[in-house]
Coordinates of C-alpha atoms in Angstrom, one line a residue:
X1 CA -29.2 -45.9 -33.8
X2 CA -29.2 -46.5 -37.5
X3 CA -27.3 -48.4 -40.2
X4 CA -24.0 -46.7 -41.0
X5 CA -23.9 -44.7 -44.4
X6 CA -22.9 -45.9 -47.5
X7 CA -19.0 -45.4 -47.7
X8 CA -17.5 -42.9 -50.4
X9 CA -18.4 -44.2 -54.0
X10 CA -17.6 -43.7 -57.3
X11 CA -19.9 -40.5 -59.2
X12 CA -22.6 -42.9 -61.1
X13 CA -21.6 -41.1 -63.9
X14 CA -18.4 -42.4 -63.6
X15 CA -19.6 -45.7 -63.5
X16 CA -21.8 -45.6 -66.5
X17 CA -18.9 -44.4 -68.4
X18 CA -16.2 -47.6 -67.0
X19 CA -18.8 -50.2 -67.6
X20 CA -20.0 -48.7 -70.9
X21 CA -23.9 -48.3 -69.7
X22 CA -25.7 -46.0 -71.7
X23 CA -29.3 -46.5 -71.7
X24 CA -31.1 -49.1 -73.5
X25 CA -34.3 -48.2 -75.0
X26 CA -35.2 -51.7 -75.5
X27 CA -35.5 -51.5 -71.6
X28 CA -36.8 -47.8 -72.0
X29 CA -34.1 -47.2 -69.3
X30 CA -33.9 -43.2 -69.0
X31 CA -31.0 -42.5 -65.5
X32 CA -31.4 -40.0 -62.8
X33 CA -27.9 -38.6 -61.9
X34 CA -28.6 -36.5 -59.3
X35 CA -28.6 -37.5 -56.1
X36 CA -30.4 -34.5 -54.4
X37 CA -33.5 -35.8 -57.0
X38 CA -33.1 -39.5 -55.8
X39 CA -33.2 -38.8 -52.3
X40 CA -36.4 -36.9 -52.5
X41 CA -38.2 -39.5 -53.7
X42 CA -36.3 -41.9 -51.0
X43 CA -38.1 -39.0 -48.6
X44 CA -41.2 -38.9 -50.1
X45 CA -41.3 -43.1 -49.5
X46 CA -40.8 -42.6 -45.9
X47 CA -38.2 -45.1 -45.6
X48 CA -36.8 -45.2 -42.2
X49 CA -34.6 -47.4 -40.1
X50 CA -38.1 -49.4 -38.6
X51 CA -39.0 -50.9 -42.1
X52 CA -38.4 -54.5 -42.4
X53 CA -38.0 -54.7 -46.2
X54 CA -37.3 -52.1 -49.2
X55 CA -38.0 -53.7 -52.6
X56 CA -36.3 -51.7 -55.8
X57 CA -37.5 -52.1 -58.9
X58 CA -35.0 -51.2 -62.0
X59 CA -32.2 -50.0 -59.8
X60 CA -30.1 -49.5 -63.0
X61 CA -26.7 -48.2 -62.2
X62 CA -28.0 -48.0 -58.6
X63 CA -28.5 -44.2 -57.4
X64 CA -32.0 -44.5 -55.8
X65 CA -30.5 -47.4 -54.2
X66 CA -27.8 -45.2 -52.6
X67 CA -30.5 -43.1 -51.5
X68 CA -32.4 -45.9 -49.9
X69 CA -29.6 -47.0 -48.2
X70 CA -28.9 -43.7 -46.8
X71 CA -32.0 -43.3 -45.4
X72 CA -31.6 -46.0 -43.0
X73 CA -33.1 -49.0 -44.5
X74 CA -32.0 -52.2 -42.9
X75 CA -33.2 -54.8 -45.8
X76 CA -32.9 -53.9 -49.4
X77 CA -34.0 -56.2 -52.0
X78 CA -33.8 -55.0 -55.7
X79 CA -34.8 -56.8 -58.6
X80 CA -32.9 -55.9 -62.6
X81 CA -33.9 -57.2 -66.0
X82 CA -30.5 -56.2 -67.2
X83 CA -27.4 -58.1 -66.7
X84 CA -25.3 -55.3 -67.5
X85 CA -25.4 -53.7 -64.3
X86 CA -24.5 -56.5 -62.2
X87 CA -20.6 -55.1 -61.4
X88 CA -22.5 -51.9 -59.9
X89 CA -25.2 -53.3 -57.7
X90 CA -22.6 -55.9 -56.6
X91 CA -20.3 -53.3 -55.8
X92 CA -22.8 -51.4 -54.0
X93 CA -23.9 -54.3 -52.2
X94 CA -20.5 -55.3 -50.9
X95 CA -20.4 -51.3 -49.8
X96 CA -23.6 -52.1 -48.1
X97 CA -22.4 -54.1 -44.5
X98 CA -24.4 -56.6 -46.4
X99 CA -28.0 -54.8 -46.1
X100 CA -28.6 -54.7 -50.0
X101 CA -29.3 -58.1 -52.3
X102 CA -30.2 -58.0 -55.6
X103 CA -32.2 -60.3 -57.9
X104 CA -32.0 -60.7 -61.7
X105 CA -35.4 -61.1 -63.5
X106 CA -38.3 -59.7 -65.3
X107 CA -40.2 -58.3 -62.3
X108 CA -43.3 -59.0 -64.3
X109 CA -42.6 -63.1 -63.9
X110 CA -40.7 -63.0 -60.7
X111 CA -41.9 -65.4 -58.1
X112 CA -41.8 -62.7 -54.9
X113 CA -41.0 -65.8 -52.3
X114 CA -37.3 -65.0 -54.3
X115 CA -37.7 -61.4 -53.0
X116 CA -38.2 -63.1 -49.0
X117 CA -35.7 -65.6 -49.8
X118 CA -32.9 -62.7 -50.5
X119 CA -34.4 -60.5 -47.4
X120 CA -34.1 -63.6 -45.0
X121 CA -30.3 -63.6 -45.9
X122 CA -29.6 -60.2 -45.1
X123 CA -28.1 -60.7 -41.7
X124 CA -29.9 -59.1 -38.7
X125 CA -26.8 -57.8 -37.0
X126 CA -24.8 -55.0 -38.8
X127 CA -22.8 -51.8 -38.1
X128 CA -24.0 -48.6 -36.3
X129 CA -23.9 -45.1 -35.7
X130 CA -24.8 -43.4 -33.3
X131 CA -24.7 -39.6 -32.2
X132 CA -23.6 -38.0 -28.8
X133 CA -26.5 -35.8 -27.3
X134 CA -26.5 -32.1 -26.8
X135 CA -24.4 -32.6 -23.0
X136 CA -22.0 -34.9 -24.4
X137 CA -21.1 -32.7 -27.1
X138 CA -21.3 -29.6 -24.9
X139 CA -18.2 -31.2 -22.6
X140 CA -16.4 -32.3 -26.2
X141 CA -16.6 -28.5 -26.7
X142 CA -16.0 -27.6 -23.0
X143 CA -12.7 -29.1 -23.4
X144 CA -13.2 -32.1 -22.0
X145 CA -12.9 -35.2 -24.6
X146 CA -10.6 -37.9 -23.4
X147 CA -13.3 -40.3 -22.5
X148 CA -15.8 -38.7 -24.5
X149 CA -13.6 -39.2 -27.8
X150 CA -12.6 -42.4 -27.2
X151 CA -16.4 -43.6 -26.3
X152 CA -17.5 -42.5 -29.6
X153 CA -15.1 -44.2 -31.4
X154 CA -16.5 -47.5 -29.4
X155 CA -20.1 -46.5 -30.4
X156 CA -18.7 -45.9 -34.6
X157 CA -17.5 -49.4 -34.6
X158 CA -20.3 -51.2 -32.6
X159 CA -23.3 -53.2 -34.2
X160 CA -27.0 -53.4 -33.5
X161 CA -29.1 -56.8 -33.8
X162 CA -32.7 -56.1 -35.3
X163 CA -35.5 -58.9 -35.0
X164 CA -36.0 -61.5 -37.8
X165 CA -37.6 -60.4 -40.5
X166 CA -41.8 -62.0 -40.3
X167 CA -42.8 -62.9 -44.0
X168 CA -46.7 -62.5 -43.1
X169 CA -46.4 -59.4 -40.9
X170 CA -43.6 -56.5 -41.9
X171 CA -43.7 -53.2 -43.1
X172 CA -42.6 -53.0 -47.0
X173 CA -41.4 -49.9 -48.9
X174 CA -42.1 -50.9 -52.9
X175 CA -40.0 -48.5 -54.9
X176 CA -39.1 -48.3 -58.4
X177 CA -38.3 -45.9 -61.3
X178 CA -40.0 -47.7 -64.0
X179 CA -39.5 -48.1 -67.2
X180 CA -42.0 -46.0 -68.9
X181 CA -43.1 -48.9 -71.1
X182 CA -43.9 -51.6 -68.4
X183 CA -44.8 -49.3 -65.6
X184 CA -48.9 -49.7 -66.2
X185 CA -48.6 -53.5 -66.6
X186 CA -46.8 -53.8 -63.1
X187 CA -49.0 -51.8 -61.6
X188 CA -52.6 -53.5 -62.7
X189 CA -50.0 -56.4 -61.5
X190 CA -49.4 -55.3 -58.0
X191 CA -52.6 -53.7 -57.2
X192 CA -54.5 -57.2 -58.4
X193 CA -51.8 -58.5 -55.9
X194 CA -52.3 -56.6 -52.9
X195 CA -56.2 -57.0 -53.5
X196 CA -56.0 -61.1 -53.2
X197 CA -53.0 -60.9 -50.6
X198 CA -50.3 -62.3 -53.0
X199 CA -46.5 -62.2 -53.1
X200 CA -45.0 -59.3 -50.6
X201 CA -49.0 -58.3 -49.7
X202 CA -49.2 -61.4 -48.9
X203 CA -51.2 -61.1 -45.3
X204 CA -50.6 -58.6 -42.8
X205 CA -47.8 -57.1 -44.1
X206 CA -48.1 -53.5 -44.7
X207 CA -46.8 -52.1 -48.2
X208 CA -46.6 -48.5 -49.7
X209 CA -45.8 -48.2 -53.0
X210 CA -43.6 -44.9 -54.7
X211 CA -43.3 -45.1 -57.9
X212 CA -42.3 -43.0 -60.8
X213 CA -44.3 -42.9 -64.0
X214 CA -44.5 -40.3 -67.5
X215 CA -46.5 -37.5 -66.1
X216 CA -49.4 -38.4 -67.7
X217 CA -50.3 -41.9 -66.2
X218 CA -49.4 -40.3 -62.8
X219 CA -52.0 -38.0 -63.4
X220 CA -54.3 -40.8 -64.5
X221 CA -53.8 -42.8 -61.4
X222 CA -54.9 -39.2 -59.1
X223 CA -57.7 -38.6 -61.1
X224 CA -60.4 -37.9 -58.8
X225 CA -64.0 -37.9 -60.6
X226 CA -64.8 -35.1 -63.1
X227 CA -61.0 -34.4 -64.0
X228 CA -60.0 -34.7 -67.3
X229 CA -57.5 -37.3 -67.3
X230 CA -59.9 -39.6 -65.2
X231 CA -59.5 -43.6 -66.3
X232 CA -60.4 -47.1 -65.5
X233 CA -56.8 -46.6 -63.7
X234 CA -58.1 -43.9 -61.3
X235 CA -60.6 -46.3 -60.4
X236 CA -58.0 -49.6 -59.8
X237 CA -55.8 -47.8 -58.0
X238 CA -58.3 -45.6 -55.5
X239 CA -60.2 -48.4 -54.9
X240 CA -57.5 -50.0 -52.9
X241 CA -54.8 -47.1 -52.0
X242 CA -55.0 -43.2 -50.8
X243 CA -53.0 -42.1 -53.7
X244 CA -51.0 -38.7 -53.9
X245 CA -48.8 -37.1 -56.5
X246 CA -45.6 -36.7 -54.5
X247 CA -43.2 -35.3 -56.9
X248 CA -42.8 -33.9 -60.2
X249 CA -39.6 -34.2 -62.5
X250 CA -38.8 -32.4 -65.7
X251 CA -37.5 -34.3 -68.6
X252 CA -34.6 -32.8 -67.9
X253 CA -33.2 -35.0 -64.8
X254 CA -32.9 -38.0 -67.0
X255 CA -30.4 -39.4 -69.3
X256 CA -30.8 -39.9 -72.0
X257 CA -33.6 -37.1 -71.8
X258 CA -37.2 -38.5 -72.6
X259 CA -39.6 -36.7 -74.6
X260 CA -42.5 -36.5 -71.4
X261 CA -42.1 -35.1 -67.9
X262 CA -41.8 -37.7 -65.1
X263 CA -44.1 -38.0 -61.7
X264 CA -43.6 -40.0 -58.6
X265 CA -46.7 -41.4 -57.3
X266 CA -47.0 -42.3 -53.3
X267 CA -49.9 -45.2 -52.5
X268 CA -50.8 -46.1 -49.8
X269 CA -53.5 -49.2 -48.6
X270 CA -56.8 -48.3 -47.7
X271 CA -57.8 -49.2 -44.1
X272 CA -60.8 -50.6 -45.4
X273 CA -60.7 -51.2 -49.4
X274 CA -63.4 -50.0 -51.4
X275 CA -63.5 -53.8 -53.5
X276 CA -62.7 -56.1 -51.1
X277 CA -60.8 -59.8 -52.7
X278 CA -60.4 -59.8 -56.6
X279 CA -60.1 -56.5 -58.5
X280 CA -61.1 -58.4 -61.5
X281 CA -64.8 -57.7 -61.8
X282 CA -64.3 -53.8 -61.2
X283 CA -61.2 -53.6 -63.8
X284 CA -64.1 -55.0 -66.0
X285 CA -66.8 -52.5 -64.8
X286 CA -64.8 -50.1 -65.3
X287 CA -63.2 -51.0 -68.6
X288 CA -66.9 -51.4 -69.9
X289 CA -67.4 -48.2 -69.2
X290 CA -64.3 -46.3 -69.7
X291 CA -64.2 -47.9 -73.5
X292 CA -67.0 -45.4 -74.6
X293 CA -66.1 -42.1 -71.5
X294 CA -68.3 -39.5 -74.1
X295 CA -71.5 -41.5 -73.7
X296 CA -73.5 -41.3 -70.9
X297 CA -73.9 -43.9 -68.1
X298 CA -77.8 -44.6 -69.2
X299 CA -76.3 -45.0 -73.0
X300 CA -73.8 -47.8 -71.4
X301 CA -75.4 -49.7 -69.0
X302 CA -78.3 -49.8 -71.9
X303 CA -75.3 -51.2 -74.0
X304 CA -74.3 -53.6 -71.1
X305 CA -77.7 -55.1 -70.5
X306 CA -78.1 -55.6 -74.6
X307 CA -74.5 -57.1 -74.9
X308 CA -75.3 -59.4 -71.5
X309 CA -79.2 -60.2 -71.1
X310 CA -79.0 -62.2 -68.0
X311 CA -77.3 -58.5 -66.4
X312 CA -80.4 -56.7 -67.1
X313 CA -82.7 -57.6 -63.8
X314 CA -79.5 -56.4 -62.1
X315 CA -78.8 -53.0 -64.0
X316 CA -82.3 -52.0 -63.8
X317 CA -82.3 -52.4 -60.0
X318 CA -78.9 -50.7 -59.4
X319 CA -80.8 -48.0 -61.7
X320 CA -84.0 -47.9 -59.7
X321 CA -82.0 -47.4 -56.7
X322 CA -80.4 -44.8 -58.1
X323 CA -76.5 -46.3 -58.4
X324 CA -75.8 -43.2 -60.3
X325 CA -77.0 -40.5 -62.7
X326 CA -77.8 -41.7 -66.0
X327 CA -77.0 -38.6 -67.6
X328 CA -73.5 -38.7 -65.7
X329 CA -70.3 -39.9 -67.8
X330 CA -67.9 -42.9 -66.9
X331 CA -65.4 -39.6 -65.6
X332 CA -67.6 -38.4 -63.2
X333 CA -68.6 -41.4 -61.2
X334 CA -66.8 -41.8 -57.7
X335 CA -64.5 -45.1 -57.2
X336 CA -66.9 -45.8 -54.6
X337 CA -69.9 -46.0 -56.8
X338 CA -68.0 -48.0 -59.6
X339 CA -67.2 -50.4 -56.6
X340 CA -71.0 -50.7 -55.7
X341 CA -72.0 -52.4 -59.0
X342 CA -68.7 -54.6 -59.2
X343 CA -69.6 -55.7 -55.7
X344 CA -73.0 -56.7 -56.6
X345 CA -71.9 -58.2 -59.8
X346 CA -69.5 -60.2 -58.4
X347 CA -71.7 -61.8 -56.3
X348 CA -73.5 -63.0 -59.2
X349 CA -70.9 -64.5 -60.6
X350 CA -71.8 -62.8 -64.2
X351 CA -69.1 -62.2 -66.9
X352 CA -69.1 -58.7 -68.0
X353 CA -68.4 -58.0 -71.7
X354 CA -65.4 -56.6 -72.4
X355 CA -66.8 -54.4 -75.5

């Protein structure tokens, strides 16, 4: 059994045109208003009806949240900076049999508790579908659908009760077409999240993240070493997540249409994380090195041990144990090695320079 689907509803573009709700570059809102684009990237989050949570960031006028919906999820929670779309993402969530809430608020300075507060509202019991198997629908055809037509009708209007939601131990979709101009900055803040078990990664909870980007920091975040777009982001993000390009959309699909192609980026936590507690000391690492990517790793980890003297015992070790080729650059050195050094620097307790 799953959630019922959303009822018939306005065209979005309808809806933008009513409530007067073109785009607002201060927000760098850009809208998808194809539907067929929205619920591939609702595919490519693999939302199904067994997630306890879906978390929407930027719904806008609300199409990927007609997609989430769609696909089954029982808990929606989306969170909007602007107050202009509050008539649409009320209207969808009174469409919703009460599955969707949705916070106003800079995502960047949201307390997420407000994001478990809205999901423990949602109420557990809602309506149903549910389809007749291959016999039942043989007889229907057969000739025989008294009972059987009257039983489905039964089934239509029934509901299903689903467990309470368990703040410390759910499964969380994170989704969110994001506005070009804060999408980095949320995501330095949710990986530094997940790392130190914050907000919804608070615990045992399980969260994925799909998230749309400008093509370019998508390709930035899959960098593996040695490509060209490789960055201290590469190293953040694989340090913590199996990360995947999922989906690729041309400027084209957006209104008002941006000047750069768009990418959806799937993550997934690592099993076992590469830089285990705070991502601090490795965003440092890595910035270090990243600041100067022509010169070699010997020509920065000289420039380290000059610009911190009390790192130098500790560089030349890692370099005696051969940490990495000195003749290497910052875009050829594996996540993994990055994560060596931060480890052991870390445990000293050591500021890094930033320069």
């Amino acid at each position: 059994m799953i959630p019922r689907k959303l009822p018939p509803l306005p065209p979005i573009r309808d809806l933008i045109r009513v409530y007067g709700l073109s785009a607002d570059q201060k927000f760098s809102q850009n809208f998808i208003l194809d539907k067929n684009v929205t619920d591939t990237i609702a595919q490519h989050a693999k939302i199904s009806v067994k997630d306890d949570l879906v978390v929407e960031v930027g719904p806008g006028p609300g199409l990927l949240t007609r997609s989430i919906l769609d696909a089954g999820a029982r808990r929606v929670v989306v969170v909007e900076k602007d107050p202009r779309f509050v008539p649409t993402l009320q209207q969808l969530s009174e469409a919703s049999d009460q599955r969707l809430k949705f916070l106003m608020g800079d995502m960047l300075e949201l307390d997420h508790t407000e994001i478990f507060k809205n999901a423990l509202s949602i109420p557990n019991i809602f309506p149903v579908v549910s389809t007749m198997d291959d016999g039942a629908s043989q007889d229907q055809e057969s000739g025989d659908t008294t009972g059987q037509k009257q039983d489905r009708n039964s089934i239509a209007s029934s509901s299903n009760s689903w467990p309470a939601m368990d703040t410390n131990n759910s499964t969380i979709r994170l989704l969110g077409n994001l506005p070009f101009g804060i999408a980095s900055p949320l995501l330095i803040q949710w990986l530094k999240m997940m790392s130190l078990q914050q907000g919804i990664f608070h615990a045992n909870n399980q969260v994925s993240m799909t998230l749309m980007f400008q093509k370019e920091v998508a390709e930035r975040i899959v960098a593996p070493p040695n490509h060209p777009q490789r960055s201290r982001l590469s190293v953040m993000a694989q340090a913590l997540c199996d990360v995947k390009m999922a989906y690729k959309l041309s400027a084209g699909v957006f209104v008002p249409k941006p000047k750069v192609d768009a990418a959806v980026v799937h993550f997934e936590k690592k099993a076992q994380p590469l830089m285990p507690g705070s991502l601090e000391k490795l965003e440092d690492v890595a910035r270090f090195y990243f600041n100067k990517r022509r010169k070699t790793m010997g020509h920065n980890t000289n420039r380290m041990a000059k610009a911190a003297p009390e790192l130098r015992p500790i560089l030349d070790e890692w370099v005696a144990e051969g940490g990495w080729d000195m003749n290497m650059r910052a875009g050829e050195v594996s996540t993994e090695q990055f994560c060596a050094l931060a480890r052991r620097l870390d445990r000293e307790q050591i500021k890094i320079p930033l320069t």
